[in-house]
XYZ file of C-alpha atoms in Angstrom:
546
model
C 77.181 106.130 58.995
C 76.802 109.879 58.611
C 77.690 111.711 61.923
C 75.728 115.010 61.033
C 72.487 115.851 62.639
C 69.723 115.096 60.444
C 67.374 118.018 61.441
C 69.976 120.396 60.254
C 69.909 119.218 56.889
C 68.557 121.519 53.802
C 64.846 119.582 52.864
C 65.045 118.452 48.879
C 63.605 120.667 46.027
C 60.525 119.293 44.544
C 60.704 117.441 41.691
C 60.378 118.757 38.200
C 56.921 119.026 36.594
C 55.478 118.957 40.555
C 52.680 121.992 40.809
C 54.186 124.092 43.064
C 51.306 127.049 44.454
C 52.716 129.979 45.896
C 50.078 132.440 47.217
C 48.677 135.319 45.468
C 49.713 138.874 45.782
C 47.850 141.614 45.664
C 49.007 145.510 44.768
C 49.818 146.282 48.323
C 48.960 150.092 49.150
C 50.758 151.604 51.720
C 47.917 153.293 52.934
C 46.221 150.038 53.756
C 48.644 148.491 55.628
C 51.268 150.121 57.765
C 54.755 149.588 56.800
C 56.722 146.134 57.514
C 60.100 146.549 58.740
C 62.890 145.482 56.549
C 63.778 141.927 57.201
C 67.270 141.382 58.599
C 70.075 141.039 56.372
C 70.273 137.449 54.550
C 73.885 135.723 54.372
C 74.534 136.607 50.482
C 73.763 134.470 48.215
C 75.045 134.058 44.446
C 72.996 135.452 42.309
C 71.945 138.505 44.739
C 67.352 138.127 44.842
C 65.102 139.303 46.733
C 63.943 137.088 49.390
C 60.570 135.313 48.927
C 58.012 136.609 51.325
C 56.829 134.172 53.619
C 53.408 135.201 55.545
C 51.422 133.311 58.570
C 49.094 130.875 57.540
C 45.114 132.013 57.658
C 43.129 130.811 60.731
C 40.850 127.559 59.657
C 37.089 128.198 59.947
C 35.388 127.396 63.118
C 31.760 127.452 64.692
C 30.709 127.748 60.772
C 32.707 130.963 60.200
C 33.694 130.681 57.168
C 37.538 131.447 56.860
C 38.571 134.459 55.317
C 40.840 135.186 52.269
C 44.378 135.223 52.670
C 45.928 138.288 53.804
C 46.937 139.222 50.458
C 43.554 138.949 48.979
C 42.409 141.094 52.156
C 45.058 143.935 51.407
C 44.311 144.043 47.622
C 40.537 144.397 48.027
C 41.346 147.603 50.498
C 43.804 148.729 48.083
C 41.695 148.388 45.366
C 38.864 151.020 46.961
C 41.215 153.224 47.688
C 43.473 153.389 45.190
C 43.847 156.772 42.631
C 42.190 154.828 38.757
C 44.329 157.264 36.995
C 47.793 156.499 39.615
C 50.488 154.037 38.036
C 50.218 150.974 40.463
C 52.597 150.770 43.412
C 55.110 148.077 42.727
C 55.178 144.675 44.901
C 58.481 144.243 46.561
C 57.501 140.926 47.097
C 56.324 140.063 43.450
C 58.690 138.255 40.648
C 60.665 139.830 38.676
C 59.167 139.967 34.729
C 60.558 136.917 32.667
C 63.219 138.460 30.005
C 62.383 136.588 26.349
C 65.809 137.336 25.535
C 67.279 135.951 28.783
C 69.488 132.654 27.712
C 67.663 129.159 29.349
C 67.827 128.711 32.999
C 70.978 126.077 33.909
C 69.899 122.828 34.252
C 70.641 121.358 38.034
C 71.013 117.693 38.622
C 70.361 115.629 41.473
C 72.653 112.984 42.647
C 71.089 109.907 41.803
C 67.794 108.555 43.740
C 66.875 112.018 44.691
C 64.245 114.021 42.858
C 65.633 116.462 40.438
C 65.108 119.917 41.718
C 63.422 123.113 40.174
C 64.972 125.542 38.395
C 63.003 128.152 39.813
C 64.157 127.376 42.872
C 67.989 126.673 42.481
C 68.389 129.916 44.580
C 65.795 130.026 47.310
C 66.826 125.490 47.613
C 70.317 125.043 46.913
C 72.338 127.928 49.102
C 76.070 128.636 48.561
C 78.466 126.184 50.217
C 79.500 128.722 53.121
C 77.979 128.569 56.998
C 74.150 127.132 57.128
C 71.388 129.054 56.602
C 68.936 130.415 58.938
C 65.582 131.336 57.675
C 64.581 134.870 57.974
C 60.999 135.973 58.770
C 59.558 139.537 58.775
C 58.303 140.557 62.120
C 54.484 141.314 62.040
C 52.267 142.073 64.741
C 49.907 138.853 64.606
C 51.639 135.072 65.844
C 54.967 134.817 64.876
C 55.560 131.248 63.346
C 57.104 129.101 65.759
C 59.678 126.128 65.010
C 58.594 123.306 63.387
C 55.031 124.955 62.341
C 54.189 125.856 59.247
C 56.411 128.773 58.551
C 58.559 128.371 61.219
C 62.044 127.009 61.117
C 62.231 123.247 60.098
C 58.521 123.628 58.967
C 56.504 123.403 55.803
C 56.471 126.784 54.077
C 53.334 128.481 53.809
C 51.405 127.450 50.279
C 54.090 125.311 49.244
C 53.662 121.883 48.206
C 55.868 119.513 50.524
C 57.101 116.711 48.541
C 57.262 113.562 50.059
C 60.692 112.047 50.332
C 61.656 108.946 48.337
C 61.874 105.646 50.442
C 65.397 105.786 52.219
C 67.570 102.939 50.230
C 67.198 99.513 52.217
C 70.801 98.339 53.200
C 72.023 95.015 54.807
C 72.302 94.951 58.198
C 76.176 94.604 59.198
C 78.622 95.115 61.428
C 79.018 98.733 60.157
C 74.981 99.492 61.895
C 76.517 97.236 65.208
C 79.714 98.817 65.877
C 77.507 102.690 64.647
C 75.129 102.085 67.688
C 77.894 100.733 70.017
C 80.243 103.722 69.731
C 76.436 105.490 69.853
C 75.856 103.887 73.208
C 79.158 105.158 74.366
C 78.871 108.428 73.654
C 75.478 108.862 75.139
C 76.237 106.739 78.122
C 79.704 109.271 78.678
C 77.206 112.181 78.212
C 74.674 111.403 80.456
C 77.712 110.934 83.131
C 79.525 114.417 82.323
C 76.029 115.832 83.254
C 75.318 114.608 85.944
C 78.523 114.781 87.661
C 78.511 118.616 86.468
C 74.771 119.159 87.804
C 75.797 117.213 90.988
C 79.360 119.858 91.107
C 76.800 122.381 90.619
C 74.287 121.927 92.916
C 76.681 120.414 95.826
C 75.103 121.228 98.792
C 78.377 121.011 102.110
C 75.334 121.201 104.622
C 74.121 117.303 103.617
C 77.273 116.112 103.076
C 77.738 112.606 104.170
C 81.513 112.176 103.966
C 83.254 112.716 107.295
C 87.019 114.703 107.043
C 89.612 112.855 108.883
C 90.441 114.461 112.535
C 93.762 115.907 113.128
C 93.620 115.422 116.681
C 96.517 113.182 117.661
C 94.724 111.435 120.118
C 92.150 110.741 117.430
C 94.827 108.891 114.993
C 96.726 106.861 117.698
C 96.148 103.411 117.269
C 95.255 100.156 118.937
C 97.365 98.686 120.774
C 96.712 95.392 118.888
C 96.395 96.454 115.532
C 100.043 96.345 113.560
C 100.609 99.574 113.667
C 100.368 99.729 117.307
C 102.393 96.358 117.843
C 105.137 97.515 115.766
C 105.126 100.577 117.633
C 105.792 98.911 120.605
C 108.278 95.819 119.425
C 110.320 98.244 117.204
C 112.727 99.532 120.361
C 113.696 95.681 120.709
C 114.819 94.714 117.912
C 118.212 95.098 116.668
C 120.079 94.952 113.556
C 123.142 92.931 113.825
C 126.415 92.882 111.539
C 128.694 90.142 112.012
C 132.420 89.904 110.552
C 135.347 87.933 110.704
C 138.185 86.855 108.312
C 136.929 87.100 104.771
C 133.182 86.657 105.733
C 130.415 89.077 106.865
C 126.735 89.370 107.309
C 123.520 91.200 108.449
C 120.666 89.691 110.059
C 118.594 90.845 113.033
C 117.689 89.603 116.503
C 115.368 91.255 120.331
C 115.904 91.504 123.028
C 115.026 88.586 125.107
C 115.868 89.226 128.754
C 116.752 92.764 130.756
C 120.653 91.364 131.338
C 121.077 92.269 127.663
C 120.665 88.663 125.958
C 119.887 89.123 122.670
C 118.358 85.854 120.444
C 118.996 85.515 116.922
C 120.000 82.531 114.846
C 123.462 80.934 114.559
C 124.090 81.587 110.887
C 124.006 85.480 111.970
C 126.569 85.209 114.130
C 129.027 82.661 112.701
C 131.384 85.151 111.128
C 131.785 86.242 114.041
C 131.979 83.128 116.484
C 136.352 82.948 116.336
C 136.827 86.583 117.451
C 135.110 88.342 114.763
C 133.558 91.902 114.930
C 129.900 91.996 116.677
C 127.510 94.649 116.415
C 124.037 95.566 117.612
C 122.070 98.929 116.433
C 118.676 99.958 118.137
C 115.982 101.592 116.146
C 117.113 104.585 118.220
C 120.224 104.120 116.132
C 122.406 103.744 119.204
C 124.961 101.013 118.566
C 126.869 98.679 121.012
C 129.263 95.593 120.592
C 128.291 92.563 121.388
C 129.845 88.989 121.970
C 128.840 85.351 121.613
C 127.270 83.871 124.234
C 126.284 80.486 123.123
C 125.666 79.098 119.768
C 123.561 75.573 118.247
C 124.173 75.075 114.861
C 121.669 71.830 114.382
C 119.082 74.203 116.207
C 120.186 77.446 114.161
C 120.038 79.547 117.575
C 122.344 81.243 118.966
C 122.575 84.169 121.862
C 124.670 87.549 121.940
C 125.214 89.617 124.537
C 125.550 93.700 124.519
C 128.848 94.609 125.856
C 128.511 98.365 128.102
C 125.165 98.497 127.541
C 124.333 100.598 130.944
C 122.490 103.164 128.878
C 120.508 100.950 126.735
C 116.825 100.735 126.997
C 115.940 97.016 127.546
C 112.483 95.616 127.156
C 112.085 91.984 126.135
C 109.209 91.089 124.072
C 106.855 88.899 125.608
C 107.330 85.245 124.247
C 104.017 83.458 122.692
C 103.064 80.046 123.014
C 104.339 78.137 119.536
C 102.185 74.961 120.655
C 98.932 76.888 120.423
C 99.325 78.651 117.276
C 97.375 77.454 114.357
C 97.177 77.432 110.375
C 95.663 80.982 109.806
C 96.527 82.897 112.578
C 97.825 86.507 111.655
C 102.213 86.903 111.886
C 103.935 90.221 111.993
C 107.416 90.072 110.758
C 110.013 92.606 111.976
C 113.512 92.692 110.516
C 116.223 94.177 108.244
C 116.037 92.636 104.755
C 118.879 93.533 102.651
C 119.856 95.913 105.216
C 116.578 97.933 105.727
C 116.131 97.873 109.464
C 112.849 97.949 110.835
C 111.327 96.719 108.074
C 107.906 95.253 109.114
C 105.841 92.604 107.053
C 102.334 90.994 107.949
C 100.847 87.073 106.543
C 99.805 84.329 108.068
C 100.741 80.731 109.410
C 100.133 78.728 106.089
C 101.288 75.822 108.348
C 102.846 74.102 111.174
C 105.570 71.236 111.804
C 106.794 71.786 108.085
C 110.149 69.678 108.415
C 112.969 72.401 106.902
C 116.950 71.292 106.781
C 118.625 74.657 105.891
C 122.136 75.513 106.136
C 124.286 78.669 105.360
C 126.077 77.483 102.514
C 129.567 77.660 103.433
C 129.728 73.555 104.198
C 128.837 73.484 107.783
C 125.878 70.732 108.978
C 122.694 71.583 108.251
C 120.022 72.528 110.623
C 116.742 70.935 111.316
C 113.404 72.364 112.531
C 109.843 71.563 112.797
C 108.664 75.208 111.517
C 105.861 77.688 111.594
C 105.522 78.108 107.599
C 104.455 82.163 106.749
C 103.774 84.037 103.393
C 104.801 87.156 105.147
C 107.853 88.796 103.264
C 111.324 86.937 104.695
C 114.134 87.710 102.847
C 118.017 88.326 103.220
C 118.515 90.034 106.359
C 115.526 89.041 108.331
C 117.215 86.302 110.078
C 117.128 86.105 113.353
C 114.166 88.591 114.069
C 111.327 87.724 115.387
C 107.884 86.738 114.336
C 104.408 88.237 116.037
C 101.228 86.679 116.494
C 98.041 89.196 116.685
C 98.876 89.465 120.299
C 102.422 91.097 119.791
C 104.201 88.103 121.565
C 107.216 86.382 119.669
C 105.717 82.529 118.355
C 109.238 82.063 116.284
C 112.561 83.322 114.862
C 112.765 83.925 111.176
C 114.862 81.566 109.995
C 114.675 80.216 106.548
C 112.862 81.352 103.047
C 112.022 78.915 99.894
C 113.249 80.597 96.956
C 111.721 80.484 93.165
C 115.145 79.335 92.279
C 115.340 76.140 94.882
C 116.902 75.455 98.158
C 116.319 77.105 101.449
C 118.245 79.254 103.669
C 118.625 82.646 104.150
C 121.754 83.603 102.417
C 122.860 86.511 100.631
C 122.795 84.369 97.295
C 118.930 83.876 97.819
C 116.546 85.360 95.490
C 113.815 86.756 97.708
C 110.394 86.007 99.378
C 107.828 84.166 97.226
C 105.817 83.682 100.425
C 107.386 80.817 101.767
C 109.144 81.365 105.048
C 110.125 79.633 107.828
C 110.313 80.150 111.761
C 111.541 78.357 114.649
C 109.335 77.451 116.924
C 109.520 80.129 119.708
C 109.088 77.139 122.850
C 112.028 75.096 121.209
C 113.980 78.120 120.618
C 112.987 79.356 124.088
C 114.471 75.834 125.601
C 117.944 75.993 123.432
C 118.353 79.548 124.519
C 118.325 78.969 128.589
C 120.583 76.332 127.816
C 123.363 78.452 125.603
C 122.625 81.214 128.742
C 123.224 78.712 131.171
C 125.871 76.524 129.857
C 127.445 77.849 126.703
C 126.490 74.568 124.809
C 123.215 73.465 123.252
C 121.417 69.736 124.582
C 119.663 67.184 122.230
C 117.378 65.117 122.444
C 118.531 61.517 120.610
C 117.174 58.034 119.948
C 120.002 56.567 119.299
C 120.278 55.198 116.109
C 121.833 56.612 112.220
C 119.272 57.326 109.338
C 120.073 56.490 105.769
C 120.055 59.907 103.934
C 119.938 58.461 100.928
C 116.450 56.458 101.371
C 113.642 57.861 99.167
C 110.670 56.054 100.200
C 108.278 56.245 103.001
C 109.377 57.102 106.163
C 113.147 57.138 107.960
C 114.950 53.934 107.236
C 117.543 53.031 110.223
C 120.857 52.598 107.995
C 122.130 49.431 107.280
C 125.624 49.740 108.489
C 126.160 52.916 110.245
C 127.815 56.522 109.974
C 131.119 57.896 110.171
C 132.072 54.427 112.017
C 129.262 54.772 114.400
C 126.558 51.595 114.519
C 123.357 51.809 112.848
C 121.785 51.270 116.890
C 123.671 52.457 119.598
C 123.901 49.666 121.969
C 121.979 50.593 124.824
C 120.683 53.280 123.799
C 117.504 54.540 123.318
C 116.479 53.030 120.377
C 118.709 49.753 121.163
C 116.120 49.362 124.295
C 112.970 49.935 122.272
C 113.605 46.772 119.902
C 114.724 49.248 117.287
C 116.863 47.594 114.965
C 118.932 48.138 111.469
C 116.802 48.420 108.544
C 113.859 49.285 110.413
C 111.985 51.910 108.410
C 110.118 54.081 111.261
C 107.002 55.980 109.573
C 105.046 57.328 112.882
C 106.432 59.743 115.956
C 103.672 59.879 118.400
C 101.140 61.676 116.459
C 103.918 63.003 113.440
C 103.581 60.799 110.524
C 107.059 60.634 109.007
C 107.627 60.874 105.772
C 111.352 61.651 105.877
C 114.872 61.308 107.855
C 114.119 65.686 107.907
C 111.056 65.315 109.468
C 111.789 62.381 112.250
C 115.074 64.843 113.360
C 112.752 68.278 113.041
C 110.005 66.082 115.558
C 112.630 64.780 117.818
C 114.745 68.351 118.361
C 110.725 69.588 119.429
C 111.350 67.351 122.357
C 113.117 67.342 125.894
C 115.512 64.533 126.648
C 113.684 62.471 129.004
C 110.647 62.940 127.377
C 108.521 59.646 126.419
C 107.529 59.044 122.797
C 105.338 55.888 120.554
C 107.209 55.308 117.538
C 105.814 52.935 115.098
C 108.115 51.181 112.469
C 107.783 48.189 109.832
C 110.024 45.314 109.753
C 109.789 42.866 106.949
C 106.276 44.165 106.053
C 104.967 44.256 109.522
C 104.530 47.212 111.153
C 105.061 47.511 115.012
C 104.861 49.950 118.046
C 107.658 50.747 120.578
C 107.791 53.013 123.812
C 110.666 55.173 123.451
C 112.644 57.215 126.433
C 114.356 60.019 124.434
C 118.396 60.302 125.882
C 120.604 63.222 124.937
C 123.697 64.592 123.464
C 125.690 67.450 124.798
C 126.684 70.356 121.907
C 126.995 70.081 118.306
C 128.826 67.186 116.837
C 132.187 67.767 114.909
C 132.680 67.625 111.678
């Protein structure tokens, strides 16, 4: 499809044989009319002619006034009357020049094919020299001046000439060729249209009705709620600290806040551990002040543990307030503060995607794994934020980053973990609440128990009571909790109160959410029938050894 304009294009000759009337010219005298101007110079053209005079049309007849002649006919009767009989006539410079009889034939011109051969007498005035287009020139008179796309005037008919009428255009088959033509049509148009107005609207912008509003540089203007994220980060940021562990041949970052004004700072076991047998200890503010720190107490089934600041006189203390962990529910916004891969006070937002997810994580270097009912997040966790803590909307602490899900597999927060895919995993800020007074108070962690081993191997429903025991110990503890409850070996229990359990993971994660003492309804099958038992929860006094 052609892309040039087709207004612009030179109109076809007339075909050969077609009568072609020009209009009649008198002997103009130049005492008749008054002198034309000379008409502006044409582009030249090959062979150099005079133009052909072009003159406005002659007003129709109206009210019964008959029209006149043409003005040529008008001229040459005034010339006529006044003319000298015996003076040699004044020469048209409009008029043809006089045919030579010895002149060779005029060259024939073709047309391509489908289009009406042209005239010979016209192969100058019709077919112009392949250079810049053509503009047609008109002499300047003093009547109307021909105006575009009237008779005489540009893109017009001219005056006297026969217009032929253009062959039917060739019929083509409609293809993808016309489709795609309009589309890319479309396009351009449509990107037009929206250069012009957006230049108008540049144009004419008028700042007095302007709508947008300029952001205030007032300081007081741009500080922010104290609820938003920016304005609880602001204000948890001074209590959280970056910690770097180190002993022997292993070492570690994590993070852990403050959690009371004696300097007690809570962070999870696997933090610390390099550091538990008279390791190096370290705790940096976001003031980048430093101190060392020691172990206070450690639980490594719990994964808490608690550090204290050693001649911390100077430091700035202020606990963040602790949340409720009970109360929080699937959906509720989490801040996460922390020092992933080293970058301290790194803060991430999410949700809780859900509660009581069972987790066993460990730290990879062969000690017991630990166990915990958790608050599952999709805000970024990763290597490093161990230990710090996580925010409801409210600012106050509802867990302790502890563990991430990794695309390649396992859990844990190790070094050797990929990253966050949006699974991580707190403690629950009540339980770890409960293990830390304990470490504070006593050094050693306290567990709730029910007295009985679980068969780690088991894959079906629920936690099945083992068989034979444990590392030597019995399968029921005899008179122990479970002993009193009717529990016995083989028992597969699948309920914990309101916990349905689905695993030996989840039955420890629900029981460490307890207090020894506490009173619990488990519900178990035996031989296909399923049963209910009141349960007094006992305890057990620091970690077991391996």
């Amino acid at each position: 499809m052609s892309t040039e304009n087709e207004a612009g294009q030179v109109p076809a000759a007339p075909e050969s044989g077609a009568e072609s009337v020009a209009p009649e010219r008198g002997e103009l005298s130049k005492a008749a009319l008054p002198a034309e101007p000379a008409a502006p110079a044409a582009p030249p053209v090959p062979p150099a002619e005079p133009p052909t005079a072009v003159l406005p049309a002659v007003p129709p007849a109206t009210d019964g006034i008959p029209a006149p002649a043409s003005y040529r006919e008008v001229a040459a009767s005034y010339s006529e009357a006044a003319a000298d009989p015996y003076a040699t006539p004044a020469a048209d410079p409009y008029a043809a020049p006089a045919a030579d009889p010895y002149a060779p034939p005029a060259p024939v011109l073709t047309a391509a094919p489908g289009q009406p051969q042209p005239d010979p007498s016209q192969a100058h005035a019709q077919q112009p020299y392949q250079g810049a287009p053509q503009t047609a020139q008109f002499p300047q008179y003093a009547g109307a001046v021909p105006q575009p796309g009237q008779p005489g005037g540009p893109g017009g008919p001219v005056w006297g000439a026969h217009v032929p009428v253009p062959p039917p255009a060739e019929r083509k088959p409609r293809g993808m060729g016309s489709m795609v033509a309009a589309v890319l049509v479309a396009a351009l148009v449509a990107g037009g249209v929206g250069g012009g107005v957006g230049y108008w609207a540049a144009r004419h912008e008028d700042n007095s009705n302007s709508t947008t509003v300029s952001s205030s540089s007032d300081p007081k203007v741009l500080d922010r709620a104290p609820n938003s994220v920016a304005g609880i980060a602001a204000k948890a940021l001074p209590s959280v600290v970056t910690i770097e562990a180190s002993g022997g041949s292993e070492s570690g970052t994590g993070t852990g806040f403050v959690f009371d004004k004696q300097g007690h700072i809570l962070t999870n076991n696997h933090v610390v551990a390099p550091a538990a047998d008279g390791g190096k200890l370290t705790a940096t503010f976001s003031n980048g002040k430093k101190y060392d720190a020691e172990v206070v107490g450690r639980a490594q089934g719990y994964d808490v543990a608690v550090i204290k600041l050693k001649n911390a006189g100077d430091a700035k203390l202020d606990p963040i307030p602790l949340g409720d962990s009970d109360s929080t529910k699937v959906g509720d916004a989490t801040i996460a503060i922390g020092a992933p891969f080293g970058l301290s006070g790194t803060v991430t937002t999410g949700i809780v995607s859900a509660m009581h997810r069972p987790v066993a994580s460990s730290d990879g270097q062969g000690a017991s794994a630990s166990y915990m009912s958790a608050i599952q997040t999709d805000a970024s966790i990763n290597p490093g934020n161990s230990g710090g803590p996580l925010l409801n909307a409210n600012g106050a602490v509802i867990g302790i980053n502890s563990a991430i899900q990794s695309a390649g597999g396992g859990g844990g927060d190790g070094q050797t973990q990929a990253g966050s895919v949006g699974l991580g995993f707190a403690i629950p800020i009540n339980q770890a609440k409960r293990v830390a007074t304990n470490l504070i108070a006593t050094g050693q962690p306290v567990y709730p128990v029910i007295g009985v081993s679980l068969d780690t191997q088991y894959r079906g429903e629920g936690a099945k009571v083992t068989e034979n025991g444990n590392s030597g110990n019995p399968a029921v503890v005899p008179g122990g909790p479970g002993d009193k409850a009717g529990l016995k070996a083989g028992d597969i229990i699948t309920k914990f109160d309101d916990t349905v359990i689905d695993s030996g993971q989840t039955l420890i994660g629900a029981i460490w959410q307890r207090q020894p003492g506490d009173k619990v309804t488990v519900t178990y099958t035996r031989g296909g029938k399923t049963s209910t038992a009141t349960l007094t929860l006992g305890k057990r006094d620091g970690d077991e050894k391996n």
